Amino acid sequence: MILLNVLRVIMVKNKITEAGRPADSRQVAGAKIEADNLMEEASEVFDSCIKCGMCKSLCPVFKVLKEEQVSPRGKAIILSDKIMDKILFECTFCKGCERNCPLDIKICDGVKKAREAMVLRGKGLKSNEEMMENIRKYGTPFGKGDKKDLEKLYCC
Amino acid sequence: MNKNLLKIYETDASQLKGKALDVVIPKTILEVRNIVAKSRRIVPRGGGTGLAGGCVPQNGVDLVLDLSKLDIIGSYDKERRTIEVGAGVILDELQAYLMLYRLEFPVKPASHAIATIGGMIATDAVGSRAVKYGKTSNWVKWVEIVDGYGNLHRKGVTELSDYSGMEGITGVIVKACLKLAPIRKRSASLVKVENFDEVVAIVHKLKRDSSVSMVELLGKQVSEMLGLFEPDESGEVKSAYHLIIEYEDDSGMLNGKEYAELFEMRDKIGPMLSGGGYSRLEDPKILLDKSDKLVSWFEEHGIPFFGHIGVGIFHPRFDHDQEKYIPEMIKLVKKLNGQISGEHGIGILKRKFVEINDQKILRNVKKRTDPENKFNVGKVI
């Protein structure tokens, strides 16, 4: 879903639609409304959050960085205020936070919705957009590389 | 820091909201010293688990000093059975490390998974094993603090009281040497008791038993919320208190997985009540023999409560409509010669309830240790 949205934003940004025609202003406005709705939904996920911080204890991102802003509680606080920030991409969706939440808040769902909204609003990560471009153009996330490099890739 | 992200540091588990000037996250003690020397107002922050707003910055003039990155677990002294740790070390991470030596830091607040050692010392955290192990300060050999001029000092047991339990108003705790205890094999029991007089009698008996390390009380309302009521032989469901008793031997009924599940449930009581609308938490401390009056008052007003009854600390939870009863409760606690805060501290929430004599003493300590009036201004006094 996120990947599709990234593609959609790239197309809207470049004024190109799926059919190759220029995007009209209605489509841009539609993406904005969809993004606003997604942010509203993301914010609602955290309505019952009591900021106890129990979610931090199993968060691998917090364990490594030791910064409150990347912790699930940090994300919950900014999402309650519908703030879009790049820190929302610093989450592995491992759901450790949800396991420890005493109120069973679906934290990852909220973060996922907010990411979708950010992508729709053109506030996604450049590296993600580049990756999508590379997949579309070259069929790999790594871009135009030597064919020999591709041969080295193997699956477990 | 990005202004959007400042909001994250303008609140804590108390859910109070403030306004910060900025946030800094130092990685070394030297960085802390430089920041403190150059700043006008500092609010030290640990895990942000405080329930009295102790680390909530105010008026947009406070610089939040997040000490989470001072997380080095230092040298372990085998002979003295002590360990040096940074202020940002999380209690559970320390416990996991100490498993190697079959040792532990025995004080265990409910927020042990996220609470930092610096915060525990600053609030002199008590926790559920207080009946046997007492407060955090009982287990601290020395602390290193940064004063208002950016100088580093080591304070031993005799001066510890100027910093432990002072909620960061006297200096920034950056390092500590902790005493350790051997890990015990533990078991627990969940006991149903129908009337409070019986609860008092059982607790008195348990306190004389050296194998008991925890006695927790769950009030009738809390027991019901947790689904602990079961119909008796006649099919009737009777309301009752529940006691969680932890033993440091095999005397308890619950071991292994069941023991872990019981304490997982215990740790989630506070957040569960907050989620149910009972968001205001108090922590009066009172003599066990006088606690029946306080318990009757809670029940009369429909206030759910639980607590560390082994040391006389109760945790009543008030919803928005019941908050008006708090001054009345504090009046009752003072009348019964109790303390208004047994473990959470004064912070912002309970400032107005501090006795004038206590205020004078605290002001003198503040003046002596922080003449620049730099640390956590507007808290406690």
Coordinates of C-alpha atoms in Angstrom, one line a residue:
Chain A
M1 CA 0.0 0.0 0.0
I2 CA 2.8 2.4 1.0
L3 CA 4.7 1.5 -2.2
L4 CA 1.6 2.2 -4.3
N5 CA 1.2 5.5 -2.5
V6 CA 4.8 6.4 -3.1
L7 CA 4.3 5.8 -6.8
R8 CA 1.2 7.8 -6.8
V9 CA 2.9 10.8 -5.2
I10 CA 5.8 10.6 -7.6
M11 CA 3.3 10.7 -10.5
V12 CA 1.3 13.5 -9.0
K13 CA 4.4 15.5 -8.3
N14 CA 5.6 15.0 -11.9
K15 CA 2.1 15.9 -13.0
I16 CA 1.7 12.5 -14.7
T17 CA -1.2 10.2 -14.1
E18 CA -1.3 6.4 -14.4
A19 CA -2.6 6.9 -18.0
G20 CA 0.2 9.2 -18.8
R21 CA -2.0 12.3 -18.9
P22 CA -1.3 15.5 -16.9
A23 CA -2.8 15.3 -13.4
D24 CA -5.5 17.8 -12.8
S25 CA -5.9 19.8 -9.6
R26 CA -8.8 17.6 -8.5
Q27 CA -6.5 14.6 -8.1
V28 CA -4.0 16.7 -6.1
A29 CA -6.8 17.9 -3.8
G30 CA -8.1 14.3 -3.6
A31 CA -4.7 13.1 -2.3
K32 CA -4.7 15.9 0.2
I33 CA -8.1 14.9 1.6
E34 CA -7.1 11.3 1.7
A35 CA -3.9 12.2 3.6
D36 CA -5.9 14.4 6.1
N37 CA -8.3 11.5 6.7
L38 CA -5.4 9.1 7.3
M39 CA -3.8 11.5 9.7
E40 CA -7.1 11.9 11.5
E41 CA -7.3 8.1 11.8
A42 CA -3.7 7.8 13.0
S43 CA -4.4 10.4 15.6
E44 CA -7.5 8.5 16.8
V45 CA -5.5 5.4 17.4
F46 CA -3.7 7.2 20.2
D47 CA -6.8 8.7 21.8
S48 CA -6.6 6.4 24.8
C49 CA -2.8 6.7 25.2
I50 CA -1.8 7.6 28.8
K51 CA 1.9 8.3 28.0
C52 CA 3.0 5.6 30.6
G53 CA 6.0 4.8 28.4
M54 CA 5.7 1.0 28.8
C55 CA 5.9 0.7 25.0
K56 CA 9.5 1.9 25.1
S57 CA 10.8 -1.2 26.9
L58 CA 10.5 -3.5 23.9
C59 CA 11.2 -1.0 21.1
P60 CA 14.4 -2.0 19.3
V61 CA 14.8 1.5 17.8
F62 CA 14.7 3.2 21.2
K63 CA 17.0 0.5 22.7
V64 CA 19.7 1.5 20.1
L65 CA 19.2 5.2 19.8
K66 CA 18.1 6.0 23.4
E67 CA 16.2 9.1 22.2
E68 CA 12.6 9.6 23.4
Q69 CA 11.5 11.1 20.1
V70 CA 12.0 7.8 18.2
S71 CA 10.2 5.8 20.9
P72 CA 6.6 4.7 20.4
R73 CA 5.5 7.2 23.1
G74 CA 7.3 10.0 21.2
K75 CA 5.5 9.0 18.0
A76 CA 2.2 8.8 19.9
I77 CA 2.6 12.3 21.3
I78 CA 3.3 13.9 17.9
L79 CA 0.6 11.9 16.2
S80 CA -2.0 13.0 18.8
D81 CA -1.3 16.5 17.5
K82 CA -1.4 15.3 13.8
I83 CA 2.2 16.3 13.3
M84 CA 4.0 14.8 10.3
D85 CA 7.7 14.2 11.0
K86 CA 10.4 12.1 9.5
I87 CA 10.8 10.3 12.8
L88 CA 7.7 8.3 11.9
F89 CA 9.9 6.4 9.4
E90 CA 12.1 5.3 12.3
C91 CA 10.1 2.2 13.2
T92 CA 10.6 -1.4 12.2
F93 CA 6.9 -2.4 12.7
C94 CA 8.0 -5.2 15.0
K95 CA 5.0 -4.6 17.2
G96 CA 7.1 -5.0 20.4
C97 CA 5.5 -1.8 21.7
E98 CA 2.0 -3.3 21.2
R99 CA 2.9 -6.3 23.2
N100 CA 3.8 -4.2 26.2
C101 CA 1.0 -1.6 25.9
P102 CA -1.3 -2.0 28.9
L103 CA -4.2 -0.5 26.8
D104 CA -3.6 -2.6 23.7
I105 CA -3.2 0.4 21.5
K106 CA -2.4 -0.6 17.9
I107 CA 0.6 1.6 17.7
C108 CA 2.1 0.3 14.5
D109 CA -1.3 0.7 12.7
G110 CA -1.2 4.4 13.7
V111 CA 2.3 4.9 12.5
K112 CA 1.6 3.1 9.2
K113 CA -1.4 5.3 8.5
A114 CA 0.6 8.4 9.3
R115 CA 3.4 7.2 6.9
E116 CA 0.8 6.7 4.1
A117 CA -0.5 10.2 4.7
M118 CA 3.0 11.7 4.6
V119 CA 3.7 9.9 1.3
L120 CA 0.4 11.2 -0.1
R121 CA 1.4 14.7 0.9
G122 CA 4.8 14.3 -0.7
K123 CA 6.6 14.2 2.7
G124 CA 7.9 10.7 2.3
L125 CA 11.6 9.8 2.5
K126 CA 13.7 10.6 -0.6
S127 CA 15.5 7.3 -0.2
N128 CA 12.2 5.5 -0.5
E129 CA 11.2 7.4 -3.6
E130 CA 14.6 6.7 -5.2
M131 CA 14.1 3.0 -4.4
M132 CA 10.7 3.0 -6.1
E133 CA 12.1 4.8 -9.1
N134 CA 14.9 2.2 -9.3
I135 CA 12.4 -0.7 -9.1
R136 CA 10.3 0.8 -11.9
K137 CA 13.3 1.6 -14.1
Y138 CA 15.7 -1.2 -13.5
G139 CA 13.7 -3.9 -11.6
T140 CA 15.9 -3.7 -8.5
P141 CA 15.9 -1.3 -5.5
F142 CA 19.6 -0.6 -6.1
G143 CA 19.4 1.2 -9.4
K144 CA 21.5 0.7 -12.5
G145 CA 24.2 -1.7 -11.5
D146 CA 26.5 -4.1 -13.2
K147 CA 24.7 -7.3 -14.3
K148 CA 27.4 -9.2 -12.5
D149 CA 26.3 -7.5 -9.2
L150 CA 22.8 -8.9 -9.7
E151 CA 24.2 -12.4 -10.2
K152 CA 25.8 -12.1 -6.8
L153 CA 22.4 -11.6 -5.1
Y154 CA 20.9 -14.7 -3.8
C155 CA 18.2 -15.7 -1.4
C156 CA 18.7 -17.6 1.8
Chain B
M1 CA 15.8 20.4 18.3
N2 CA 13.0 20.5 15.8
K3 CA 10.1 22.5 17.4
N4 CA 7.6 19.7 16.5
L5 CA 9.6 17.2 18.5
L6 CA 9.9 19.4 21.5
K7 CA 6.3 18.4 22.4
I8 CA 7.6 14.9 23.2
Y9 CA 9.8 16.2 26.0
E10 CA 7.1 18.6 27.4
T11 CA 5.2 15.8 29.1
D12 CA 5.7 12.6 31.1
A13 CA 3.7 9.7 32.6
S14 CA 1.8 12.3 34.8
Q15 CA 0.3 13.6 31.5
L16 CA 0.9 17.2 32.6
K17 CA 1.9 19.5 29.8
G18 CA 4.6 22.2 29.9
K19 CA 6.7 24.2 27.5
A20 CA 10.4 23.7 26.9
L21 CA 13.0 26.1 25.6
D22 CA 15.0 23.3 24.0
V23 CA 16.1 19.7 24.5
V24 CA 19.7 18.4 24.7
I25 CA 20.7 14.7 24.9
P26 CA 24.3 14.6 26.1
K27 CA 26.4 11.5 25.5
T28 CA 29.1 12.1 28.2
I29 CA 29.4 13.6 31.6
L30 CA 31.7 16.3 30.1
E31 CA 28.9 17.3 27.8
V32 CA 26.5 17.5 30.7
R33 CA 29.0 19.8 32.6
N34 CA 29.4 22.1 29.6
I35 CA 25.7 22.4 29.0
V36 CA 24.9 23.0 32.7
A37 CA 27.6 25.7 32.9
K38 CA 26.2 27.6 29.9
S39 CA 22.5 27.3 30.6
R40 CA 20.2 29.3 32.9
R41 CA 17.5 26.8 33.6
I42 CA 17.8 23.0 33.5
V43 CA 15.2 20.3 33.9
P44 CA 16.9 16.8 34.2
R45 CA 15.0 14.0 32.6
G46 CA 15.3 10.2 32.9
G47 CA 12.8 7.7 31.6
G48 CA 9.9 10.1 31.8
T49 CA 7.9 7.8 34.1
G50 CA 7.3 10.3 36.9
L51 CA 3.7 10.7 38.1
A52 CA 4.0 14.1 39.6
G53 CA 5.4 16.1 36.7
G54 CA 8.9 16.2 38.1
C55 CA 10.5 16.5 34.6
V56 CA 7.9 18.6 32.9
P57 CA 9.5 21.9 31.7
Q58 CA 7.6 25.1 32.3
N59 CA 7.1 28.5 30.8
G60 CA 9.3 27.9 27.8
V61 CA 12.4 28.8 29.7
D62 CA 13.6 25.4 30.8
L63 CA 16.2 23.4 28.9
V64 CA 15.4 19.7 29.1
L65 CA 18.5 17.6 29.8
D66 CA 17.7 14.1 28.7
L67 CA 20.2 11.8 30.4
S68 CA 19.1 8.6 28.6
K69 CA 22.4 8.3 26.7
L70 CA 24.5 8.2 29.9
D71 CA 23.8 4.4 29.8
I72 CA 27.2 2.9 30.4
I73 CA 27.3 0.0 32.9
G74 CA 30.7 0.4 34.5
S75 CA 32.9 -1.7 36.6
Y76 CA 31.6 -4.3 39.0
D77 CA 33.4 -4.7 42.3
K78 CA 33.2 -8.3 43.3
E79 CA 34.5 -7.9 46.8
R80 CA 32.3 -5.0 47.8
R81 CA 29.4 -6.3 45.6
T82 CA 28.8 -2.9 44.0
I83 CA 28.6 -1.6 40.4
E84 CA 29.1 1.8 38.9
V85 CA 26.4 2.9 36.4
G86 CA 25.5 6.0 34.3
A87 CA 22.3 7.9 35.3
G88 CA 20.6 6.8 32.1
V89 CA 20.9 3.1 32.6
I90 CA 17.5 1.4 32.6
L91 CA 16.8 -0.8 35.6
D92 CA 15.8 -3.9 33.6
E93 CA 18.9 -3.6 31.4
L94 CA 21.0 -3.4 34.6
Q95 CA 19.2 -6.5 36.0
A96 CA 19.8 -8.4 32.7
Y97 CA 23.5 -7.6 33.0
L98 CA 23.7 -8.5 36.7
M99 CA 22.2 -12.0 35.9
L100 CA 25.8 -12.9 34.8
Y101 CA 26.9 -12.6 38.5
R102 CA 23.6 -13.9 39.9
L103 CA 23.0 -10.5 41.5
E104 CA 20.3 -7.9 41.3
F105 CA 19.4 -4.3 42.3
P106 CA 16.6 -5.2 44.7
V107 CA 14.4 -2.1 44.5
K108 CA 11.6 -2.7 42.0
P109 CA 9.2 0.1 41.0
A110 CA 6.3 -0.9 38.7
S111 CA 8.0 1.0 35.8
H112 CA 11.2 -1.1 36.1
A113 CA 11.2 -1.8 32.4
I114 CA 11.8 1.9 31.5
A115 CA 12.8 3.7 34.7
T116 CA 16.4 5.0 34.8
I117 CA 18.7 4.7 37.7
G118 CA 19.2 8.5 37.8
G119 CA 15.4 9.0 38.0
M120 CA 15.1 6.4 40.7
I121 CA 17.7 8.1 42.9
A122 CA 16.2 11.5 42.2
T123 CA 12.8 10.4 43.3
D124 CA 14.1 7.9 45.8
A125 CA 11.9 5.3 44.2
V126 CA 10.4 2.7 46.6
G127 CA 8.5 0.0 44.6
S128 CA 6.8 -3.2 45.7
R129 CA 9.7 -4.9 47.5
A130 CA 10.1 -2.0 50.0
V131 CA 8.9 -4.2 52.8
K132 CA 12.2 -6.0 52.7
Y133 CA 14.6 -3.8 50.7
G134 CA 13.5 -0.2 51.5
K135 CA 14.1 2.7 49.2
T136 CA 16.6 3.3 46.4
S137 CA 18.8 5.4 48.6
N138 CA 19.4 2.4 50.9
W139 CA 21.2 0.8 48.0
V140 CA 23.3 3.7 46.8
K141 CA 26.9 4.0 47.9
W142 CA 27.7 7.3 46.2
V143 CA 26.5 9.5 43.5
E144 CA 28.3 11.9 41.1
I145 CA 26.4 15.1 40.5
V146 CA 27.0 18.2 38.4
D147 CA 26.4 21.4 40.2
G148 CA 25.1 24.7 38.8
Y149 CA 28.6 25.8 37.8
G150 CA 29.2 22.6 35.8
N151 CA 31.5 21.1 38.4
L152 CA 31.5 17.4 39.1
H153 CA 31.2 16.2 42.7
R154 CA 31.1 12.8 44.3
K155 CA 28.7 12.6 47.3
G156 CA 28.8 9.7 49.7
V157 CA 26.2 8.3 52.0
T158 CA 26.3 11.3 54.5
E159 CA 25.4 13.8 51.8
L160 CA 23.2 11.6 49.7
S161 CA 20.0 13.0 51.2
D162 CA 20.7 16.3 49.5
Y163 CA 20.2 14.6 46.1
S164 CA 18.2 11.4 46.6
G165 CA 14.4 12.1 46.7
M166 CA 15.0 15.8 45.9
E167 CA 13.5 15.4 42.4
G168 CA 16.4 17.0 40.6
I169 CA 16.1 20.5 42.3
T170 CA 19.6 20.3 43.8
G171 CA 21.8 19.1 40.9
V172 CA 22.1 16.7 38.0
I173 CA 22.8 13.1 39.0
V174 CA 25.1 11.6 36.3
K175 CA 26.6 8.5 37.8
A176 CA 26.1 6.3 40.8
C177 CA 27.6 3.3 42.6
L178 CA 24.9 0.8 43.6
K179 CA 25.0 -1.9 46.2
L180 CA 23.7 -5.3 45.0
A181 CA 21.9 -8.3 46.4
P182 CA 22.0 -11.9 45.4
I183 CA 19.2 -13.1 43.2
R184 CA 16.7 -15.2 45.3
K185 CA 14.4 -17.9 44.1
R186 CA 11.0 -16.4 44.4
S187 CA 7.4 -17.6 44.5
A188 CA 4.1 -15.8 45.2
S189 CA 0.6 -16.2 46.4
L190 CA -2.6 -14.4 45.6
V191 CA -4.8 -14.4 48.7
K192 CA -8.5 -13.4 48.9
V193 CA -9.5 -11.6 52.1
E194 CA -13.1 -10.5 52.7
N195 CA -12.7 -7.7 55.3
F196 CA -10.0 -5.1 55.9
D197 CA -9.4 -5.9 59.6
E198 CA -8.3 -9.3 58.5
V199 CA -6.0 -7.7 55.8
V200 CA -4.3 -5.7 58.6
A201 CA -3.8 -8.8 60.8
I202 CA -2.4 -10.8 57.9
V203 CA 0.0 -8.0 56.9
H204 CA 1.3 -7.6 60.4
K205 CA 2.0 -11.3 60.5
L206 CA 3.7 -11.3 57.1
K207 CA 5.9 -8.3 58.0
R208 CA 7.5 -10.5 60.8
D209 CA 8.3 -13.2 58.2
S210 CA 11.8 -12.7 56.9
S211 CA 11.1 -14.7 53.7
V212 CA 8.4 -12.2 52.6
S213 CA 9.7 -9.6 50.2
M214 CA 6.4 -8.0 49.0
V215 CA 2.9 -7.5 50.2
E216 CA 0.6 -5.7 47.8
L217 CA -3.0 -4.9 48.3
L218 CA -5.7 -4.8 45.6
G219 CA -8.8 -3.0 46.7
K220 CA -12.3 -4.4 46.0
Q221 CA -12.9 -2.3 42.9
V222 CA -9.5 -3.1 41.4
S223 CA -10.0 -6.8 42.1
E224 CA -13.3 -6.7 40.3
M225 CA -11.7 -4.8 37.3
L226 CA -9.1 -7.5 37.1
G227 CA -11.7 -10.2 37.1
L228 CA -10.5 -11.8 40.3
F229 CA -13.9 -12.4 41.7
E230 CA -15.1 -16.0 41.4
P231 CA -18.4 -17.4 42.6
D232 CA -18.2 -19.5 45.8
E233 CA -19.8 -22.9 46.3
S234 CA -23.3 -21.4 46.5
G235 CA -22.7 -19.6 43.2
E236 CA -22.6 -16.2 45.0
V237 CA -20.0 -13.7 44.0
K238 CA -18.6 -11.8 47.0
S239 CA -16.4 -8.7 46.8
A240 CA -13.1 -9.0 48.5
Y241 CA -9.6 -7.6 48.8
H242 CA -6.7 -9.4 47.3
L243 CA -3.1 -9.6 48.7
I244 CA -0.2 -10.4 46.4
I245 CA 2.5 -11.9 48.6
E246 CA 6.0 -12.6 47.3
Y247 CA 8.2 -15.0 49.2
E248 CA 12.0 -15.5 48.7
D249 CA 11.6 -19.3 49.0
D250 CA 9.2 -21.9 47.8
S251 CA 6.4 -21.0 50.2
G252 CA 4.2 -19.3 47.6
M253 CA 1.6 -21.2 45.5
L254 CA 2.8 -19.6 42.2
N255 CA 6.1 -20.4 40.5
G256 CA 7.7 -19.9 37.1
K257 CA 5.3 -18.9 34.4
E258 CA 2.4 -18.3 36.8
Y259 CA 4.6 -16.1 39.0
A260 CA 5.7 -14.1 36.0
E261 CA 2.1 -13.7 34.8
L262 CA 0.9 -12.5 38.2
F263 CA 3.5 -9.7 38.3
E264 CA 2.8 -8.8 34.6
M265 CA -0.8 -8.3 35.7
R266 CA 0.4 -6.3 38.8
D267 CA 2.5 -4.0 36.7
K268 CA -0.4 -3.2 34.4
I269 CA -2.8 -2.2 37.1
G270 CA -1.8 1.5 37.1
P271 CA -2.0 2.0 33.3
M272 CA -5.2 0.0 33.1
L273 CA -6.9 2.3 35.6
S274 CA -5.6 5.4 33.7
G275 CA -7.0 3.9 30.6
G276 CA -10.4 3.5 32.4
G277 CA -10.5 7.2 33.1
Y278 CA -9.0 7.0 36.6
S279 CA -6.0 9.1 35.5
R280 CA -5.1 11.0 38.7
L281 CA -2.9 8.9 41.0
E282 CA -2.0 9.7 44.6
D283 CA 0.4 8.0 46.9
P284 CA -0.3 8.6 50.6
K285 CA 1.6 6.7 53.2
I286 CA 0.1 5.9 56.5
L287 CA 0.6 3.6 59.5
L288 CA -1.0 0.2 58.9
D289 CA -3.1 0.4 62.1
K290 CA -4.7 3.7 61.0
S291 CA -5.2 2.7 57.3
D292 CA -8.7 1.3 57.9
K293 CA -10.1 4.9 58.1
L294 CA -8.4 5.8 54.8
V295 CA -9.7 2.7 53.1
S296 CA -13.2 3.3 54.4
W297 CA -12.9 6.9 52.9
F298 CA -11.8 5.5 49.5
E299 CA -14.7 3.0 49.5
E300 CA -17.2 5.7 50.6
H301 CA -16.3 7.8 47.6
G302 CA -16.0 5.0 45.1
I303 CA -12.3 5.5 44.6
P304 CA -10.4 2.4 43.3
F305 CA -7.1 1.8 45.1
F306 CA -4.2 -0.6 45.4
G307 CA -0.8 -0.2 47.0
H308 CA 2.3 -1.4 48.8
I309 CA 0.5 -2.1 52.0
G310 CA 3.6 -3.8 53.5
V311 CA 5.0 -0.3 53.9
G312 CA 1.7 1.6 54.2
I313 CA 1.7 3.2 50.7
F314 CA -1.7 3.4 49.0
H315 CA -2.4 4.3 45.4
P316 CA -5.9 5.7 45.1
R317 CA -7.0 6.5 41.5
F318 CA -9.3 9.4 40.9
D319 CA -11.3 10.1 37.8
H320 CA -12.0 13.6 36.6
D321 CA -15.1 14.1 38.7
Q322 CA -13.4 12.6 41.8
E323 CA -10.4 14.9 41.7
K324 CA -12.3 17.4 43.8
Y325 CA -11.9 15.0 46.7
I326 CA -8.1 15.1 46.7
P327 CA -7.7 18.0 49.2
E328 CA -10.1 16.2 51.5
M329 CA -8.0 13.0 51.3
I330 CA -4.8 14.9 52.0
K331 CA -6.5 16.5 55.0
L332 CA -7.5 13.1 56.3
V333 CA -3.9 11.7 55.7
K334 CA -2.4 14.6 57.6
K335 CA -5.0 14.1 60.4
L336 CA -3.9 10.4 60.6
N337 CA -0.2 11.5 60.8
G338 CA 0.5 10.2 57.4
Q339 CA 2.7 11.5 54.5
I340 CA 1.0 13.0 51.4
S341 CA 3.6 11.4 49.1
G342 CA 5.1 8.0 49.9
E343 CA 7.0 7.4 46.7
H344 CA 6.0 9.5 43.7
G345 CA 7.4 12.7 44.9
I346 CA 6.0 16.2 45.0
G347 CA 6.8 17.5 41.5
I348 CA 4.2 20.0 40.3
L349 CA 1.1 18.2 41.4
K350 CA 1.6 18.2 45.1
R351 CA 3.5 21.4 45.7
K352 CA 0.6 23.2 47.3
F353 CA 0.2 20.5 49.9
V354 CA 3.7 20.7 51.3
E355 CA 3.8 21.8 55.0
I356 CA 5.4 25.2 55.7
N357 CA 8.1 23.7 57.9
D358 CA 9.0 21.2 55.2
Q359 CA 9.1 24.0 52.7
K360 CA 11.6 25.9 54.8
I361 CA 13.9 22.9 55.1
L362 CA 13.7 22.2 51.4
R363 CA 14.4 25.8 50.6
N364 CA 17.5 25.8 52.7
V365 CA 18.8 22.7 51.0
K366 CA 18.1 24.2 47.6
K367 CA 19.8 27.4 48.5
R368 CA 22.9 25.5 49.7
T369 CA 23.2 23.1 46.8
D370 CA 21.9 25.3 43.9
P371 CA 22.6 29.0 44.7
E372 CA 22.2 29.8 41.1
N373 CA 18.6 28.5 41.2
K374 CA 19.1 26.6 38.0
F375 CA 17.7 23.1 38.5
N376 CA 14.1 22.1 38.1
V377 CA 12.7 25.5 39.2
G378 CA 9.0 25.4 40.2
K379 CA 9.0 21.8 41.3
V380 CA 8.7 20.6 44.9
I381 CA 8.9 24.1 46.5

